[in-house]
CSV table of C-alpha atoms in Angstrom, one decimal:
chain,number,residue,atom,x,y,z
A,1,UNK,CA,48.1,133.0,107.8
A,2,UNK,CA,50.0,132.6,104.6
A,3,UNK,CA,47.0,131.0,102.8
A,4,UNK,CA,44.9,134.1,104.1
A,5,UNK,CA,47.1,136.6,102.3
A,6,UNK,CA,47.0,134.6,99.1
A,7,UNK,CA,49.8,132.2,98.9
A,8,UNK,CA,48.9,128.8,97.6
A,9,UNK,CA,49.1,125.7,99.8
A,10,UNK,CA,52.6,124.6,98.8
A,11,UNK,CA,53.9,128.2,99.1
A,12,UNK,CA,52.3,128.4,102.5
A,13,UNK,CA,54.1,125.2,103.8
A,14,UNK,CA,57.4,126.6,102.2
A,15,UNK,CA,56.7,129.8,103.9
A,16,UNK,CA,56.3,128.0,107.4
A,17,UNK,CA,59.5,126.2,106.6
A,18,UNK,CA,61.5,129.4,105.8
A,19,UNK,CA,60.4,131.1,109.1
A,20,UNK,CA,61.4,128.1,110.9
A,21,UNK,CA,64.9,128.3,109.4
A,22,UNK,CA,65.0,132.0,110.3
A,23,UNK,CA,64.2,131.2,113.9
A,24,UNK,CA,66.9,128.4,114.1
A,25,UNK,CA,69.5,130.7,112.7
A,26,UNK,CA,68.5,133.6,114.9
A,27,UNK,CA,68.8,131.1,118.1
A,28,UNK,CA,72.4,130.2,117.2
A,29,UNK,CA,73.0,134.0,116.8
A,30,UNK,CA,71.6,134.5,120.4
A,31,UNK,CA,73.8,131.8,121.8
A,32,UNK,CA,76.9,133.7,120.3
A,33,UNK,CA,75.9,137.4,121.1
A,34,UNK,CA,74.1,137.1,124.7
A,35,UNK,CA,77.1,137.2,126.8
A,36,UNK,CA,78.8,139.8,124.6
A,37,UNK,CA,75.9,142.4,124.6
A,38,UNK,CA,73.9,141.6,127.4
A,39,UNK,CA,70.2,140.6,128.1
A,40,UNK,CA,68.9,144.1,128.3
A,41,UNK,CA,70.4,145.2,124.9
A,42,UNK,CA,69.2,141.9,123.1
A,43,UNK,CA,65.6,142.5,124.8
A,44,UNK,CA,65.6,146.1,123.5
A,45,UNK,CA,66.9,145.6,120.1
A,46,UNK,CA,64.7,142.7,119.4
A,47,UNK,CA,61.7,144.4,121.0
A,48,UNK,CA,62.2,147.5,118.4
A,49,UNK,CA,62.9,144.8,115.7
A,50,UNK,CA,59.4,143.0,116.6
A,51,UNK,CA,57.6,146.2,116.9
A,52,UNK,CA,58.7,147.6,113.5
A,53,UNK,CA,57.9,144.3,111.9
A,54,UNK,CA,54.5,144.0,113.4
A,55,UNK,CA,53.5,147.8,112.5
A,56,UNK,CA,54.9,147.3,109.0
A,57,UNK,CA,52.9,144.0,108.3
A,58,UNK,CA,49.8,145.9,109.6
A,59,UNK,CA,50.4,148.8,107.2
A,60,UNK,CA,50.9,146.6,104.3
A,61,UNK,CA,47.8,144.5,104.9
A,62,UNK,CA,45.9,147.7,105.6
A,63,UNK,CA,46.9,149.0,102.2
A,64,UNK,CA,46.9,145.9,99.9
A,65,UNK,CA,44.7,143.3,101.6
A,66,UNK,CA,41.6,143.0,99.3
A,67,UNK,CA,38.1,143.0,100.8
A,68,UNK,CA,37.3,139.5,99.3
A,69,UNK,CA,40.6,138.2,100.7
A,70,UNK,CA,44.1,137.6,99.3
A,71,UNK,CA,46.6,140.2,98.0
A,72,UNK,CA,49.1,140.7,95.0
A,73,UNK,CA,51.8,138.0,95.2
A,74,UNK,CA,54.5,140.5,95.5
A,75,UNK,CA,53.1,142.0,98.5
A,76,UNK,CA,52.2,138.6,100.0
A,77,UNK,CA,56.0,137.7,99.7
A,78,UNK,CA,56.9,141.1,101.2
A,79,UNK,CA,54.8,140.2,104.3
A,80,UNK,CA,56.5,136.8,104.3
A,81,UNK,CA,59.9,138.7,104.5
A,82,UNK,CA,58.8,141.0,107.4
A,83,UNK,CA,57.5,138.1,109.2
A,84,UNK,CA,60.8,136.3,108.8
A,85,UNK,CA,62.4,139.7,110.4
A,86,UNK,CA,60.0,139.5,113.3
A,87,UNK,CA,60.5,135.6,113.9
A,88,UNK,CA,64.3,136.3,113.7
A,89,UNK,CA,63.9,139.2,116.2
A,90,UNK,CA,62.0,137.3,118.6
A,91,UNK,CA,64.2,134.1,118.4
A,92,UNK,CA,67.4,135.9,119.0
A,93,UNK,CA,66.0,137.9,121.9
A,94,UNK,CA,62.7,137.5,123.7
A,95,UNK,CA,62.5,133.8,122.8
A,96,UNK,CA,65.5,132.3,124.4
A,97,UNK,CA,66.0,135.1,127.1
A,98,UNK,CA,62.6,134.4,128.4
A,99,UNK,CA,63.9,131.2,129.8
A,100,UNK,CA,67.5,132.5,130.7
A,101,UNK,CA,66.8,135.6,132.6
A,102,UNK,CA,64.3,134.2,135.2
A,103,UNK,CA,67.0,131.6,136.3
A,104,UNK,CA,69.6,134.4,136.7
A,105,UNK,CA,67.3,136.8,138.9
A,106,UNK,CA,65.7,134.3,141.1
A,107,UNK,CA,67.3,133.2,144.3
A,108,UNK,CA,68.4,129.5,144.7
A,109,UNK,CA,65.7,128.8,147.1
A,110,UNK,CA,62.9,129.7,144.6
A,111,UNK,CA,64.4,129.2,141.4
A,112,UNK,CA,62.7,126.1,140.7
A,113,UNK,CA,59.3,127.3,141.6
A,114,UNK,CA,60.0,130.5,139.7
A,115,UNK,CA,61.2,128.7,136.3
A,116,UNK,CA,58.0,126.3,136.7
A,117,UNK,CA,55.7,129.3,136.8
A,118,UNK,CA,57.5,131.2,134.0
A,119,UNK,CA,57.2,128.0,131.7
A,120,UNK,CA,53.6,127.2,132.7
A,121,UNK,CA,52.7,131.0,131.8
A,122,UNK,CA,54.6,130.7,128.4
A,123,UNK,CA,52.8,127.7,127.6
A,124,UNK,CA,49.5,128.9,128.5
A,125,UNK,CA,49.9,132.2,126.6
A,126,UNK,CA,51.2,130.4,123.5
A,127,UNK,CA,48.1,128.0,123.7
A,128,UNK,CA,45.7,131.1,124.0
A,129,UNK,CA,47.3,132.8,121.2
A,130,UNK,CA,47.5,129.9,119.1
A,131,UNK,CA,43.7,129.3,119.5
A,132,UNK,CA,42.6,132.9,119.1
A,133,UNK,CA,45.0,134.3,116.3
A,134,UNK,CA,43.2,133.0,113.4
A,135,UNK,CA,39.7,134.4,115.0
A,136,UNK,CA,41.5,137.8,115.7
A,137,UNK,CA,42.8,138.0,112.1
A,138,UNK,CA,39.3,137.4,110.7
A,139,UNK,CA,37.6,140.1,113.0
A,140,UNK,CA,40.4,142.6,113.5
A,141,UNK,CA,42.3,141.9,110.1
A,142,UNK,CA,45.3,144.2,110.0
A,143,UNK,CA,44.5,145.6,113.3
A,144,UNK,CA,45.7,142.2,114.8
A,145,UNK,CA,49.5,143.2,114.0
A,146,UNK,CA,48.9,146.7,115.5
A,147,UNK,CA,47.4,145.1,118.8
A,148,UNK,CA,50.3,142.6,119.0
A,149,UNK,CA,52.9,145.4,118.1
A,150,UNK,CA,51.3,147.4,120.9
A,151,UNK,CA,51.9,144.8,123.3
A,152,UNK,CA,55.5,144.2,122.3
A,153,UNK,CA,55.9,148.0,122.8
A,154,UNK,CA,54.7,147.6,126.4
A,155,UNK,CA,57.0,144.6,127.1
A,156,UNK,CA,59.9,146.7,125.7
A,157,UNK,CA,59.2,149.5,127.8
A,158,UNK,CA,58.8,147.2,130.8
A,159,UNK,CA,62.6,145.8,130.1
A,160,UNK,CA,63.8,149.3,129.7
A,161,UNK,CA,62.6,150.7,133.0
A,162,UNK,CA,62.4,147.7,135.2
A,163,UNK,CA,64.8,144.8,134.2
A,164,UNK,CA,68.3,145.2,135.4
A,165,UNK,CA,71.4,143.9,133.4
A,166,UNK,CA,72.2,140.3,134.7
A,167,UNK,CA,75.1,139.7,132.3
A,168,UNK,CA,78.1,137.9,133.9
A,169,UNK,CA,76.7,138.6,137.5
A,170,UNK,CA,77.0,135.8,140.3
A,171,UNK,CA,73.8,134.8,141.9
A,172,UNK,CA,75.1,136.3,145.0
A,173,UNK,CA,75.0,139.8,143.6
A,174,UNK,CA,71.5,139.7,142.5
A,175,UNK,CA,70.0,140.9,145.9
A,176,UNK,CA,72.4,143.9,145.7
A,177,UNK,CA,71.2,144.8,142.1
A,178,UNK,CA,67.7,144.8,143.3
A,179,UNK,CA,68.4,146.9,146.1
A,180,UNK,CA,70.0,149.6,144.0
A,181,UNK,CA,67.5,149.5,141.2
A,182,UNK,CA,65.5,152.8,141.2
A,183,UNK,CA,62.1,151.1,141.3
A,184,UNK,CA,62.8,147.7,142.9
A,185,UNK,CA,64.6,149.0,146.1
A,186,UNK,CA,61.3,150.3,147.2
A,187,UNK,CA,59.9,146.7,147.4
A,188,UNK,CA,63.0,144.9,148.5
A,189,UNK,CA,64.3,147.6,150.6
A,190,UNK,CA,67.3,150.0,150.4
A,191,UNK,CA,70.8,148.5,150.7
A,192,UNK,CA,72.3,148.3,154.1
A,193,UNK,CA,75.7,149.8,153.6
A,194,UNK,CA,76.7,149.4,157.2
A,195,UNK,CA,76.0,145.7,156.9
A,196,UNK,CA,78.2,145.4,153.7
A,197,UNK,CA,81.0,147.2,155.3
A,198,UNK,CA,80.8,144.7,158.3
A,199,UNK,CA,80.9,141.7,156.2
A,200,UNK,CA,83.7,143.1,154.2
């Protein structure tokens, strides 16, 4: 991608290194703040950060990308900075939490199967995106980033409406969380208050 926007080969390689460093630092940040602020807040803030990054890259490319390819160097580096912001937003929120949250919401009986499905889906989607991204960039150009920004928006809205907070919740309480949630209680059933009083 960095070659496409006009950076030379050495600059493109260095850009890849810079984005990986940003991802590593952001992963460390995630480890520090995940239990302090909670999973939902990291998902939502990281999602907004990624949406704004994707839209901004799309706008810059739409305005400055030349018909014959490439763009002025200062705008190419601006795209690099914005992509670092995107990578950091993913690496301190959606990246690690995609592995963490499924282990917290799945009962012990199905946790191993659930986590296996999660990882398989992640690998499959990563493979598909990796194989199709450059083709999409060639055909959709800046629209590619609006497309991904739209999907991140959908993901963030899903978390906002459907994902309960799991911070510091023991596994035994997750069933109650689902039964009290405004949407999922319709699927798992209302909480049986009488049974809870009997167990207490």
